[in-house]
Amino acid sequence: MTSASRQHSRGVSLLEVMATMAVMLLGVAAAMTVVSQTSKANRRTLTANQAQLIAERTLESIQARGCTPAPSACANIAGLDGNREVFYQTAAGDLLRQPPSAPGAIARQYEVAVDVDAEFLASSLEGGAAGVGEPAVNRDLTSTGLKGNVANVRVSVSWEEPEREGRQVVVLQTRMAP
């Protein structure tokens, strides 16, 4: 065997092994960062979707009540203005009005706020009488010329998110008329 052939058959040096390990370690660290960030984004999206479902459910229950024409338009939902409720959504998907009592149960707290703006609730209109919105809530909707027959109903669902500043919120809104 010649010295040239002996030189080609030698093993991998310690320096080469360490360089390979360093490159692999960087690749694994990058992959772990991507997985972690994706997981956080998925959690935020799930939380926002749950909040939207709670808002939809609340708004649908208000719409199911309807908007009565007398004594004043939509007076039956006027009592909902300023209403606030707290719900807890568990990891199992249960929506509770109280924190779960099971030990170790995980639940996110959501606050649901209802805002009803209508001409018959003058104090509810942002900006007073001038703030009737566009189109105005006091416009004619019926052939009888009855004014003030529209209510703007807004449902806000908010929650606190770890690692984010302030409360996060989802808002749904509709206008109701008799």
Short mmCIF file of C-alpha atoms in Angstrom, two decimals:
data_model
loop_
_atom_site.label_atom_id
_atom_site.label_comp_id
_atom_site.label_asym_id
_atom_site.label_seq_id
_atom_site.Cartn_x
_atom_site.Cartn_y
_atom_site.Cartn_z
CA MET A 1 0.00 0.00 0.00
CA THR A 2 1.36 3.37 -0.91
CA SER A 3 1.28 6.40 1.30
CA ALA A 4 -1.18 8.19 -1.06
CA SER A 5 -3.78 5.40 -0.77
CA ARG A 6 -3.34 5.31 3.03
CA GLN A 7 -4.10 9.02 3.19
CA HIS A 8 -7.50 8.61 1.43
CA SER A 9 -8.69 5.79 3.72
CA ARG A 10 -8.28 7.65 6.99
CA GLY A 11 -11.41 8.43 9.15
CA VAL A 12 -13.28 11.66 9.82
CA SER A 13 -11.48 14.09 12.05
CA LEU A 14 -12.95 15.40 15.30
CA LEU A 15 -13.14 18.90 13.82
CA GLU A 16 -15.32 17.68 10.92
CA VAL A 17 -17.65 15.85 13.31
CA MET A 18 -18.03 18.96 15.47
CA ALA A 19 -18.72 21.18 12.42
CA THR A 20 -21.39 18.72 11.21
CA MET A 21 -22.99 18.62 14.66
CA ALA A 22 -23.06 22.44 14.84
CA VAL A 23 -24.83 22.67 11.47
CA MET A 24 -27.35 20.01 12.54
CA LEU A 25 -27.93 21.79 15.86
CA LEU A 26 -28.72 25.05 14.04
CA GLY A 27 -31.18 23.22 11.79
CA VAL A 28 -32.95 21.58 14.75
CA ALA A 29 -33.11 24.91 16.62
CA ALA A 30 -34.62 26.62 13.57
CA ALA A 31 -37.20 23.84 13.18
CA MET A 32 -38.13 24.09 16.88
CA THR A 33 -38.59 27.86 16.56
CA VAL A 34 -40.91 27.41 13.56
CA VAL A 35 -42.97 24.79 15.42
CA SER A 36 -43.22 27.00 18.51
CA GLN A 37 -44.30 30.10 16.54
CA THR A 38 -46.83 28.07 14.55
CA SER A 39 -48.27 26.65 17.76
CA LYS A 40 -48.69 30.16 19.25
CA ALA A 41 -50.35 31.44 16.06
CA ASN A 42 -52.73 28.46 16.03
CA ARG A 43 -53.68 29.09 19.67
CA ARG A 44 -54.38 32.78 18.96
CA THR A 45 -56.51 31.86 15.95
CA LEU A 46 -58.45 29.25 17.94
CA THR A 47 -59.08 31.75 20.75
CA ALA A 48 -60.29 34.41 18.30
CA ASN A 49 -62.55 31.85 16.58
CA GLN A 50 -64.03 30.83 19.92
CA ALA A 51 -64.66 34.49 20.76
CA GLN A 52 -66.34 35.00 17.41
CA LEU A 53 -68.61 31.99 18.00
CA ILE A 54 -69.60 33.38 21.42
CA ALA A 55 -70.34 36.77 19.81
CA GLU A 56 -72.39 35.12 17.04
CA ARG A 57 -74.36 33.06 19.56
CA THR A 58 -75.10 36.17 21.65
CA LEU A 59 -76.10 38.28 18.64
CA GLU A 60 -78.32 35.48 17.29
CA SER A 61 -80.10 35.18 20.65
CA ILE A 62 -80.78 38.94 20.59
CA GLN A 63 -82.03 38.74 17.01
CA ALA A 64 -84.29 35.82 17.98
CA ARG A 65 -86.03 38.12 20.49
CA GLY A 66 -86.95 40.33 17.60
CA CYS A 67 -87.60 44.02 17.68
CA THR A 68 -91.06 44.93 18.96
CA PRO A 69 -92.88 47.85 17.33
CA ALA A 70 -94.59 49.13 20.51
CA PRO A 71 -94.45 50.98 22.86
CA SER A 72 -91.39 52.19 20.99
CA ALA A 73 -89.45 50.36 18.34
CA CYS A 74 -87.08 47.73 19.76
CA ALA A 75 -87.90 48.68 23.37
CA ASN A 76 -87.82 44.97 24.26
CA ILE A 77 -84.03 44.88 23.75
CA ALA A 78 -83.31 48.24 25.41
CA GLY A 79 -82.59 46.49 28.72
CA LEU A 80 -79.64 44.73 27.13
CA ASP A 81 -77.72 47.98 26.70
CA GLY A 82 -74.59 47.85 28.85
CA ASN A 83 -75.14 44.19 29.74
CA ARG A 84 -71.90 42.37 30.61
CA GLU A 85 -71.41 38.64 31.17
CA VAL A 86 -68.38 36.45 31.76
CA PHE A 87 -68.03 33.02 30.15
CA TYR A 88 -65.38 30.34 30.46
CA GLN A 89 -64.53 28.18 27.45
CA THR A 90 -62.93 24.90 28.52
CA ALA A 91 -60.40 22.90 26.55
CA ALA A 92 -63.19 20.33 26.06
CA GLY A 93 -65.32 23.00 24.32
CA ASP A 94 -67.81 23.58 27.14
CA LEU A 95 -69.06 27.14 27.59
CA LEU A 96 -69.60 27.81 31.30
CA ARG A 97 -70.86 30.80 33.28
CA GLN A 98 -68.55 29.94 36.21
CA PRO A 99 -64.92 28.83 36.29
CA PRO A 100 -64.65 25.05 35.96
CA SER A 101 -64.63 23.29 39.33
CA ALA A 102 -62.65 20.24 38.24
CA PRO A 103 -59.06 20.35 39.51
CA GLY A 104 -56.58 21.10 36.76
CA ALA A 105 -59.31 22.10 34.28
CA ILE A 106 -58.18 24.72 31.79
CA ALA A 107 -60.58 27.42 30.64
CA ARG A 108 -60.19 30.80 28.96
CA GLN A 109 -62.24 33.68 30.34
CA TYR A 110 -64.25 35.77 27.87
CA GLU A 111 -66.18 38.94 28.69
CA VAL A 112 -69.26 39.61 26.57
CA ALA A 113 -70.58 43.19 26.38
CA VAL A 114 -73.78 44.25 24.61
CA ASP A 115 -74.35 47.79 23.37
CA VAL A 116 -77.74 48.85 22.05
CA ASP A 117 -77.85 52.27 20.38
CA ALA A 118 -81.28 53.65 19.58
CA GLU A 119 -83.03 56.99 19.45
CA PHE A 120 -85.37 55.97 22.28
CA LEU A 121 -82.25 55.40 24.41
CA ALA A 122 -80.85 58.88 23.83
CA SER A 123 -78.03 58.36 26.31
CA SER A 124 -76.90 55.29 24.36
CA LEU A 125 -76.05 57.19 21.21
CA GLU A 126 -72.38 58.05 20.99
CA GLY A 127 -72.15 61.80 20.66
CA GLY A 128 -75.75 62.40 21.79
CA ALA A 129 -78.55 63.21 19.36
CA ALA A 130 -76.09 64.13 16.62
CA GLY A 131 -74.50 60.69 16.76
CA VAL A 132 -77.34 58.71 15.24
CA GLY A 133 -74.98 57.04 12.79
CA GLU A 134 -75.05 56.64 9.05
CA PRO A 135 -77.60 55.71 7.92
CA ALA A 136 -79.39 57.33 10.85
CA VAL A 137 -81.12 55.10 13.39
CA ASN A 138 -84.04 57.57 13.46
CA ARG A 139 -84.80 57.38 9.74
CA ASP A 140 -88.18 56.28 8.34
CA LEU A 141 -88.34 52.57 7.68
CA THR A 142 -92.04 52.04 7.34
CA SER A 143 -94.69 53.62 5.19
CA THR A 144 -96.36 54.98 8.37
CA GLY A 145 -93.50 57.42 8.82
CA LEU A 146 -92.67 56.10 12.28
CA LYS A 147 -89.25 57.44 13.20
CA GLY A 148 -86.72 55.98 15.63
CA ASN A 149 -87.53 52.45 14.64
CA VAL A 150 -84.00 51.11 14.28
CA ALA A 151 -81.61 49.84 16.92
CA ASN A 152 -77.90 49.34 16.36
CA VAL A 153 -76.83 46.25 18.34
CA ARG A 154 -73.15 45.56 18.96
CA VAL A 155 -71.70 42.54 20.76
CA SER A 156 -68.06 42.67 21.92
CA VAL A 157 -66.21 39.62 23.22
CA SER A 158 -62.85 40.31 24.86
CA TRP A 159 -60.15 38.21 26.51
CA GLU A 160 -56.64 38.49 27.80
CA GLU A 161 -53.93 36.80 25.81
CA PRO A 162 -50.60 35.86 27.38
CA GLU A 163 -47.63 37.63 25.81
CA ARG A 164 -49.87 40.29 24.23
CA GLU A 165 -50.60 43.70 25.65
CA GLY A 166 -54.15 44.75 26.49
CA ARG A 167 -57.36 42.84 25.90
CA GLN A 168 -58.06 41.28 22.53
CA VAL A 169 -61.56 41.79 21.16
CA VAL A 170 -63.98 40.55 18.52
CA VAL A 171 -66.95 42.77 17.66
CA LEU A 172 -70.09 41.88 15.71
CA GLN A 173 -72.79 44.39 14.91
CA THR A 174 -76.20 44.49 13.30
CA ARG A 175 -79.16 46.84 13.01
CA MET A 176 -82.63 45.68 14.00
CA ALA A 177 -86.06 47.03 13.18
CA PRO A 178 -89.63 45.86 13.84
#
